[in-house]
Short mmCIF file of C-alpha atoms in Angstrom, two decimals:
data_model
loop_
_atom_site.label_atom_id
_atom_site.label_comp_id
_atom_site.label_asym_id
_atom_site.label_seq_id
_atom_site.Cartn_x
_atom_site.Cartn_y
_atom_site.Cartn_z
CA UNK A 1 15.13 -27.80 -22.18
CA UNK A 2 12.10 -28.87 -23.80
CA UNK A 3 9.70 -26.23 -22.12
CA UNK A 4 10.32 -22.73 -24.20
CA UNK A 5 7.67 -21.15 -22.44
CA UNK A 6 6.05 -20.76 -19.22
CA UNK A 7 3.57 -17.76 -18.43
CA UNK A 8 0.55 -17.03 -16.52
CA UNK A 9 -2.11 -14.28 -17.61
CA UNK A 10 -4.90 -13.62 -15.37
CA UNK A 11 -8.27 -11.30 -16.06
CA UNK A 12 -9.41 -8.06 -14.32
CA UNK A 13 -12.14 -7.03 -12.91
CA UNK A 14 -13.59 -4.14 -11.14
CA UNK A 15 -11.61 -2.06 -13.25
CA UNK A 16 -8.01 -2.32 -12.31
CA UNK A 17 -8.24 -4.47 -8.49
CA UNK A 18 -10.06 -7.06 -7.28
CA UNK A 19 -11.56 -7.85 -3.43
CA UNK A 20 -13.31 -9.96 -1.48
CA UNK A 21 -15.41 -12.39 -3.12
CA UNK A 22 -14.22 -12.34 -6.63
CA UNK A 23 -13.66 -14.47 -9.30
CA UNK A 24 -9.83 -14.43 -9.95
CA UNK A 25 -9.35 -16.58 -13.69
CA UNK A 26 -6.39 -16.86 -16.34
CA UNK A 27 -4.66 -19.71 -17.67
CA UNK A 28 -0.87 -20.82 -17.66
CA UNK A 29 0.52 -20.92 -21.24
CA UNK A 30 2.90 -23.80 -22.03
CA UNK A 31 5.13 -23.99 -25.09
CA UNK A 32 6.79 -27.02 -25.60
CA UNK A 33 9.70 -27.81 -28.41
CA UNK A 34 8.67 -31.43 -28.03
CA UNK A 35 5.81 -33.71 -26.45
CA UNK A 36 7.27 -33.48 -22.80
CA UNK A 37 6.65 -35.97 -19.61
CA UNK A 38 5.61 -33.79 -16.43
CA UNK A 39 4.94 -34.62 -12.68
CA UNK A 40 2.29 -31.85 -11.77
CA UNK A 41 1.31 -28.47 -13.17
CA UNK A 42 0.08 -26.25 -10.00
CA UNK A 43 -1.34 -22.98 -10.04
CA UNK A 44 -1.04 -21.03 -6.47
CA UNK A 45 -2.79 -17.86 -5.22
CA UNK A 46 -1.99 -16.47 -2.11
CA UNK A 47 -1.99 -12.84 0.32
CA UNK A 48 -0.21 -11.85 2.72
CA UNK A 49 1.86 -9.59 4.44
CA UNK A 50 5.94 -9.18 5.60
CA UNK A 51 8.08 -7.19 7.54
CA UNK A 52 11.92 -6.69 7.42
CA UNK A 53 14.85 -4.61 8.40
CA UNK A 54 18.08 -4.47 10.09
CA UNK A 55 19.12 -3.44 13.91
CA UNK A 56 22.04 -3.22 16.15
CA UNK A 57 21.85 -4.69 19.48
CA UNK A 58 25.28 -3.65 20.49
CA UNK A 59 28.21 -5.08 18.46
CA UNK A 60 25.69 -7.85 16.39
CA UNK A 61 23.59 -7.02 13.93
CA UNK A 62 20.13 -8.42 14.45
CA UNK A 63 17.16 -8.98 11.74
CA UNK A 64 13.50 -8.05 12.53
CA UNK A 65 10.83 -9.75 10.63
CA UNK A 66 7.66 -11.56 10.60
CA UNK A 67 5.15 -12.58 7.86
CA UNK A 68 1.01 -12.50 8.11
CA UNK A 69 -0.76 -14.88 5.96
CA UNK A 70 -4.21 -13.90 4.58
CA UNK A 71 -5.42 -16.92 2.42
CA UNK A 72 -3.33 -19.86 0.59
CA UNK A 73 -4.94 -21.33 -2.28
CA UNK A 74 -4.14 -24.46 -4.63
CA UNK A 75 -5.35 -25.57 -7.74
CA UNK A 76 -3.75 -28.70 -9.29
CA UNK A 77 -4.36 -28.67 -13.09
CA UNK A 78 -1.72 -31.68 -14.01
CA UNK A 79 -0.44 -34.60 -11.25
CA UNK A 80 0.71 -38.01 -12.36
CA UNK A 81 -0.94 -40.72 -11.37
CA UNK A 82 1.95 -42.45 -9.49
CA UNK A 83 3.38 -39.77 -8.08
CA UNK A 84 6.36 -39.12 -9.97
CA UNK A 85 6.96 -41.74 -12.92
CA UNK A 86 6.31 -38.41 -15.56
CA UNK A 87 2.27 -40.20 -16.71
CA UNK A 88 1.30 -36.65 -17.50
CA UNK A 89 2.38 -35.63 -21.06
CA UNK A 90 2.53 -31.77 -22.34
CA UNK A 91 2.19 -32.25 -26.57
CA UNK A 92 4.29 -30.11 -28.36
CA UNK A 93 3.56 -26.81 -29.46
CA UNK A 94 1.54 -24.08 -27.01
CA UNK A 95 -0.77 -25.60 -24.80
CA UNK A 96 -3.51 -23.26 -22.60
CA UNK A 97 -4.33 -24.43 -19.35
CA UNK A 98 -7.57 -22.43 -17.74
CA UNK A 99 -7.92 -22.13 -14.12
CA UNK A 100 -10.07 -19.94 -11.37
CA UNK A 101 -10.32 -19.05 -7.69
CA UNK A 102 -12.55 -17.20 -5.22
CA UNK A 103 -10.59 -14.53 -3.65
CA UNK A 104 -12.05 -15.87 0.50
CA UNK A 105 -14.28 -13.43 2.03
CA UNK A 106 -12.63 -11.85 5.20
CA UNK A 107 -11.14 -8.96 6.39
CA UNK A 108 -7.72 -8.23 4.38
CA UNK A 109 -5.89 -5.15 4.05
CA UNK A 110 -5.19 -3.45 0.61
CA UNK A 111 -2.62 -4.34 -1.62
CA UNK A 112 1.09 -1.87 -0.12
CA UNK A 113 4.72 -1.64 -0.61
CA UNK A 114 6.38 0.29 2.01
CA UNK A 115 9.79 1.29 3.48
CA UNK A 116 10.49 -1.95 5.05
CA UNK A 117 7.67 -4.32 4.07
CA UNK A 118 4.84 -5.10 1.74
CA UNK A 119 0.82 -6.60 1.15
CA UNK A 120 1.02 -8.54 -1.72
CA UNK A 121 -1.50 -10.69 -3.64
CA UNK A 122 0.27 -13.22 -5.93
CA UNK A 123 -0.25 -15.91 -8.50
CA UNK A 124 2.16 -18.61 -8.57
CA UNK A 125 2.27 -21.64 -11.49
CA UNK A 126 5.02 -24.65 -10.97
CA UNK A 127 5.78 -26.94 -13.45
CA UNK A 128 7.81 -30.07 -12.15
CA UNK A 129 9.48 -32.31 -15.15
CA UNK A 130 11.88 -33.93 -12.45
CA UNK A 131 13.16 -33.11 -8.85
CA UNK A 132 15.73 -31.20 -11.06
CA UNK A 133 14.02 -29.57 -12.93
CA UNK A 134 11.05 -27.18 -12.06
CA UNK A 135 10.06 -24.55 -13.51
CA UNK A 136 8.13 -21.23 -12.19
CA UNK A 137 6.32 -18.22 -12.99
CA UNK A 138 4.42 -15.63 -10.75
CA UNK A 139 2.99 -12.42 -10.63
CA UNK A 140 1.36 -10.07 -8.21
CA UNK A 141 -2.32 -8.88 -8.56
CA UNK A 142 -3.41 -5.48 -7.21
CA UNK A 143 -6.08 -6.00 -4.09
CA UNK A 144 -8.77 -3.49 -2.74
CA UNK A 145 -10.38 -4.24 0.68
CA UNK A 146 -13.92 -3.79 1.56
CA UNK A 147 -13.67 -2.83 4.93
CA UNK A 148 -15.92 -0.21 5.73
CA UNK A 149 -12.82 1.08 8.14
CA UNK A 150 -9.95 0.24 7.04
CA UNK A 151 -8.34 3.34 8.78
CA UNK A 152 -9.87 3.30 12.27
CA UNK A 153 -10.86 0.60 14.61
CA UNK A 154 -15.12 0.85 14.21
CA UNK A 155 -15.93 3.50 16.79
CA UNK A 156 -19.17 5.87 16.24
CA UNK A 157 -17.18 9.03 17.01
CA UNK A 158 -14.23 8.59 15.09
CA UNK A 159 -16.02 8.42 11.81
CA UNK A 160 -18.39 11.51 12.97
CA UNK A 161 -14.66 13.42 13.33
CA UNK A 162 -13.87 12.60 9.66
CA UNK A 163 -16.17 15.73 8.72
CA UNK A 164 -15.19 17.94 11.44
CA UNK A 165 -13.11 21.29 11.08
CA UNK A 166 -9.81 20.99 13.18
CA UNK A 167 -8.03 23.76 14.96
CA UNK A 168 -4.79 24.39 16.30
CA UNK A 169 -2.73 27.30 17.76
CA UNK A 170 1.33 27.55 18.95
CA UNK A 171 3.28 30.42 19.90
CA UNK A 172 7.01 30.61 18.05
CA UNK A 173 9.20 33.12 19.60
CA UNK A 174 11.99 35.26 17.50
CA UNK A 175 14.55 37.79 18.98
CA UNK A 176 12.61 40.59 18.66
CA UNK A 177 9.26 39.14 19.91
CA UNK A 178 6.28 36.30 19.19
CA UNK A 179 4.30 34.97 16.70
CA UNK A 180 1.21 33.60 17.10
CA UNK A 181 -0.31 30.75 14.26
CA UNK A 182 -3.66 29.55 14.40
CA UNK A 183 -4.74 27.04 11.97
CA UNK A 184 -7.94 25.28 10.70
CA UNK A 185 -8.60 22.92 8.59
CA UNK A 186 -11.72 22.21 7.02
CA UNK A 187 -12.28 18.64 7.79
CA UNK A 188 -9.79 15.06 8.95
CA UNK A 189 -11.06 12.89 6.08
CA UNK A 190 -10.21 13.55 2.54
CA UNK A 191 -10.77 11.36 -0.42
CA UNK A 192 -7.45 11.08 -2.77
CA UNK A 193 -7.58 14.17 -5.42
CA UNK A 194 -9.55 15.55 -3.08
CA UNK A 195 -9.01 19.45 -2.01
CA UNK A 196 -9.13 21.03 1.50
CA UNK A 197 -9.55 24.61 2.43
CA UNK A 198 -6.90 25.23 5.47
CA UNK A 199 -7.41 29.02 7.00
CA UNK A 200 -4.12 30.18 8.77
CA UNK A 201 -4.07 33.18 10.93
CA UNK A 202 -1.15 34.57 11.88
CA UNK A 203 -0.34 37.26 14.73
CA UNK A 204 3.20 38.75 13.74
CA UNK A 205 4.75 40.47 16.58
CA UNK A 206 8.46 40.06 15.50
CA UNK A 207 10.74 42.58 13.57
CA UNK A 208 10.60 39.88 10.84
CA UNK A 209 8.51 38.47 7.85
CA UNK A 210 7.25 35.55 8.39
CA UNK A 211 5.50 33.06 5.52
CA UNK A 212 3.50 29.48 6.48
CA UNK A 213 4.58 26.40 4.66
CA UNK A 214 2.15 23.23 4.43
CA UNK A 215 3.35 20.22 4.68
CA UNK A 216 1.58 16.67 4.14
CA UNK A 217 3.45 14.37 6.38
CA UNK A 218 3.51 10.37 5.86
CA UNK A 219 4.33 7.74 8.50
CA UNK A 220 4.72 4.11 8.04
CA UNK A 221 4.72 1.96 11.02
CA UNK A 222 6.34 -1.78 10.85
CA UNK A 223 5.64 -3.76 13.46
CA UNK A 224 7.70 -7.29 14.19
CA UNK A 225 8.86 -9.28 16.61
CA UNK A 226 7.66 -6.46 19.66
CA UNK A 227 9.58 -4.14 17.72
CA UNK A 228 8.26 -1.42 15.80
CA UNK A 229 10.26 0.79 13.25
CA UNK A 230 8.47 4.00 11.99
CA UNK A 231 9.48 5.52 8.45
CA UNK A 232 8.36 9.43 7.83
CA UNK A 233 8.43 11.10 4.60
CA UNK A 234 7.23 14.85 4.07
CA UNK A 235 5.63 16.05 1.09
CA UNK A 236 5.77 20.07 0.78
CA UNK A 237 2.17 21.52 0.13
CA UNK A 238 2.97 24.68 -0.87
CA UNK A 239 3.49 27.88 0.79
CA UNK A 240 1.10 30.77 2.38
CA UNK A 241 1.68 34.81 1.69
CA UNK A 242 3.85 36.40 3.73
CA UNK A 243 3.00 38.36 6.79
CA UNK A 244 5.16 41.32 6.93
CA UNK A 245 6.39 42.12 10.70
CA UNK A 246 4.31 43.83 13.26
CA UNK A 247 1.17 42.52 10.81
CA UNK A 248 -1.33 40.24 11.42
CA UNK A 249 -3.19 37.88 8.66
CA UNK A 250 -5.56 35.39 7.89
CA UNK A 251 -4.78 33.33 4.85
CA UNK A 252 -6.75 30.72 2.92
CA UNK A 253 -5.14 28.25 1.17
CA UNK A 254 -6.67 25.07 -0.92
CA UNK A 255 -4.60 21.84 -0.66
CA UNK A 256 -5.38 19.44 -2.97
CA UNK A 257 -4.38 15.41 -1.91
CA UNK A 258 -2.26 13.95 -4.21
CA UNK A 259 -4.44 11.02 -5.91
CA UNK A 260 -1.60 8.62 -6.26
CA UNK A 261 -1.17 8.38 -1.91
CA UNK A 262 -2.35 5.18 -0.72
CA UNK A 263 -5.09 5.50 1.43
CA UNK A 264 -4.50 5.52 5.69
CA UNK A 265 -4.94 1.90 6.76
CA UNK A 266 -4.12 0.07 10.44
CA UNK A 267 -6.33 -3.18 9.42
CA UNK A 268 -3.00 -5.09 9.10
CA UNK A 269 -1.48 -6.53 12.34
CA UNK A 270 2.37 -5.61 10.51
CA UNK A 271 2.21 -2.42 8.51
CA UNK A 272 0.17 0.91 9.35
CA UNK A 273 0.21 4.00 7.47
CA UNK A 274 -0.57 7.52 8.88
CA UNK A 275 -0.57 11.01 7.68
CA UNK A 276 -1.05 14.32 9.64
CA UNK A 277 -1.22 17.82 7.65
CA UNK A 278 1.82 20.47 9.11
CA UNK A 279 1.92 23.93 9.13
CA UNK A 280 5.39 25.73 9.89
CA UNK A 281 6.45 29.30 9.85
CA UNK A 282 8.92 28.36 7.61
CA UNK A 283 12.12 30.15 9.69
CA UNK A 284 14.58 28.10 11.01
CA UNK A 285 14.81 30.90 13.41
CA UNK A 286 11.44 30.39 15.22
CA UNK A 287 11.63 28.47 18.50
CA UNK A 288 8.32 26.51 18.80
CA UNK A 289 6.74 23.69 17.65
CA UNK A 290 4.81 22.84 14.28
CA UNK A 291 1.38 22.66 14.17
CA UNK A 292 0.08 18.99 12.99
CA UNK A 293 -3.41 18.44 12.27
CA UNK A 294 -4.94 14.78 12.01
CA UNK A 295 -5.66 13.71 7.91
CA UNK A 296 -7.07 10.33 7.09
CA UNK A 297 -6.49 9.72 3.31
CA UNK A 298 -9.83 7.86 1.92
CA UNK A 299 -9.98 5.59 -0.78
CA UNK A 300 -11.08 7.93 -4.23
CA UNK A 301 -13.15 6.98 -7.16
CA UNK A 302 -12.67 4.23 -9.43
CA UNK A 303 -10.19 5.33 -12.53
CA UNK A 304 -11.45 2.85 -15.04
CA UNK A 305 -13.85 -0.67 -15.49
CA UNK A 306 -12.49 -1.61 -18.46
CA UNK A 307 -11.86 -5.56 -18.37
CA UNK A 308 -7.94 -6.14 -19.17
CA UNK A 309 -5.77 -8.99 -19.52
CA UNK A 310 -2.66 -9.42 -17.65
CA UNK A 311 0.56 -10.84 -18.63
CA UNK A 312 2.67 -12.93 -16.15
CA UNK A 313 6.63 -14.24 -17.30
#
């Protein structure tokens, strides 16, 4: 047990992500108790992307999964010269071993972790002493893509929609008569922290009080082995005034996008991630359906540039 320590740091930049294109440095940080005989010293960086869950198919239970690989890159800072008689020596005390890659320039989805899979960006270091004894380290790195579209496949008209208002109407039905909800929204495309002005009119012909709720609704798609599982999660918004009955109403309400969603993506063969905006009556009573609106989530504003230092174990 000669090695004490084994660590990888690696250096931001862009702020807090990196993407396409960019210089991705550190160094792995060796402490040894002793001068030390080693067979290679490997640093790895890799993306990519993986899908799993569980299903029945009748009695058995049957695993779904599948794995999308975005880049695979090697950098060998130590390898004996005869392939495994220990040439390469580690001195004692803490030794710092520099290394860099160039994150490949393609099309690659943003760093995710979802339901039942995740897009992760990693760094790897292996130190080999014998077959028996290897040691590892690794640590993720957050990713940002530069696709223009990460959200849409490129088509002129869905991008011109992005800035369009949206409207909707239903018809619930109570006991004692109807209710009719019409809702607009002010545009599909939001940034995160962004607000939205959503008008809701609402035609109360019941003998009750009725009050709109806002929901933001999020859906994760997984997609493996020609099965896809879907994972929905609902986020309440916040509710509208209430329309008393035999009343009708038209109420504005400013929804702001919580800036810690990840932004809609379907640039990844695997995952997907969707949200709509719903509007309810809020009445478990009312027969009809909810009204969902289209929302695509866009990436917000950098937080910070500050160049940091990251610590792997």
């Amino acid at each position: 047990m000669s090695i004490k320590r084994f660590s990888l740091e690696y250096n931001h930049v862009n702020g807090r992500t990196f993407s396409v294109g960019d210089v991705l440095s550190g160094r792995v940080i060796v402490v040894a108790s002793k001068e030390t005989k080693v067979q290679v010293l490997v640093v790895k960086a890799k993306g990519s992307a993986e899908v799993k869950w569980y299903g029945q198919d009748g009695p058995n239970t049957v695993s779904y999964q599948d794995e999308k690989k975005y880049f695979y890159l090697e950098h060998i800072i130590l390898q004996d010269k005869n392939k495994g008689d220990g040439s390469e020596i580690i001195r004692q005390g803490r030794t710092v071993y520099p290394f860099s890659f160039v994150i490949p320039n393609k099309d690659m989805p943003s760093s995710y972790e979802g339901r039942w899979g995740r897009i992760t960006y990693n760094l790897q270091a292996e130190l080999t002493q014998t077959i028996w004894s290897i040691h590892k380290t690794s640590i993720d790195f957050p990713f940002l893509t530069k696709s223009e579209f990460p959200f849409t496949p490129k088509s002129e008209m869905s991008i011109i929609g992005l800035k369009e208002r949206q409207s909707a109407t239903i018809i619930s039905f109570y006991g004692s008569g109807k209710v009719i909800l019409n809702v607009t929204s002010e545009k599909m495309g939001l940034m995160q922290g962004e607000t939205m002005e959503v008008s809701v009119e609402v035609i109360n012909g019941s003998n009750g009080t009725v009050t709109p709720k806002f929901f933001l609704c999020e859906k994760q798609i997984f997609l493996a082995q020609l099965k896809t599982l879907v994972h929905t999660n609902e986020i309440l918004f916040g509710s509208g005034e209430s329309v008393l009955a035999r009343t009708s109403r038209t109420i504005i309400n400013v929804l702001s996008i919580p800036r810690q969603l990840s932004p809609t993506f379907c640039n990844c063969s695997l995952i997907k991630l969707e949200y709509t905006l719903k509007v309810t009556l809020g009445d478990p009573l009312a027969r009809g359906p909810d009204i969902k609106l289209p929302l695509v989530i866009l990436l917000g504003s950098s937080i910070s540039s500050n160049p940091q230092t990251v610590h792997g174990t």
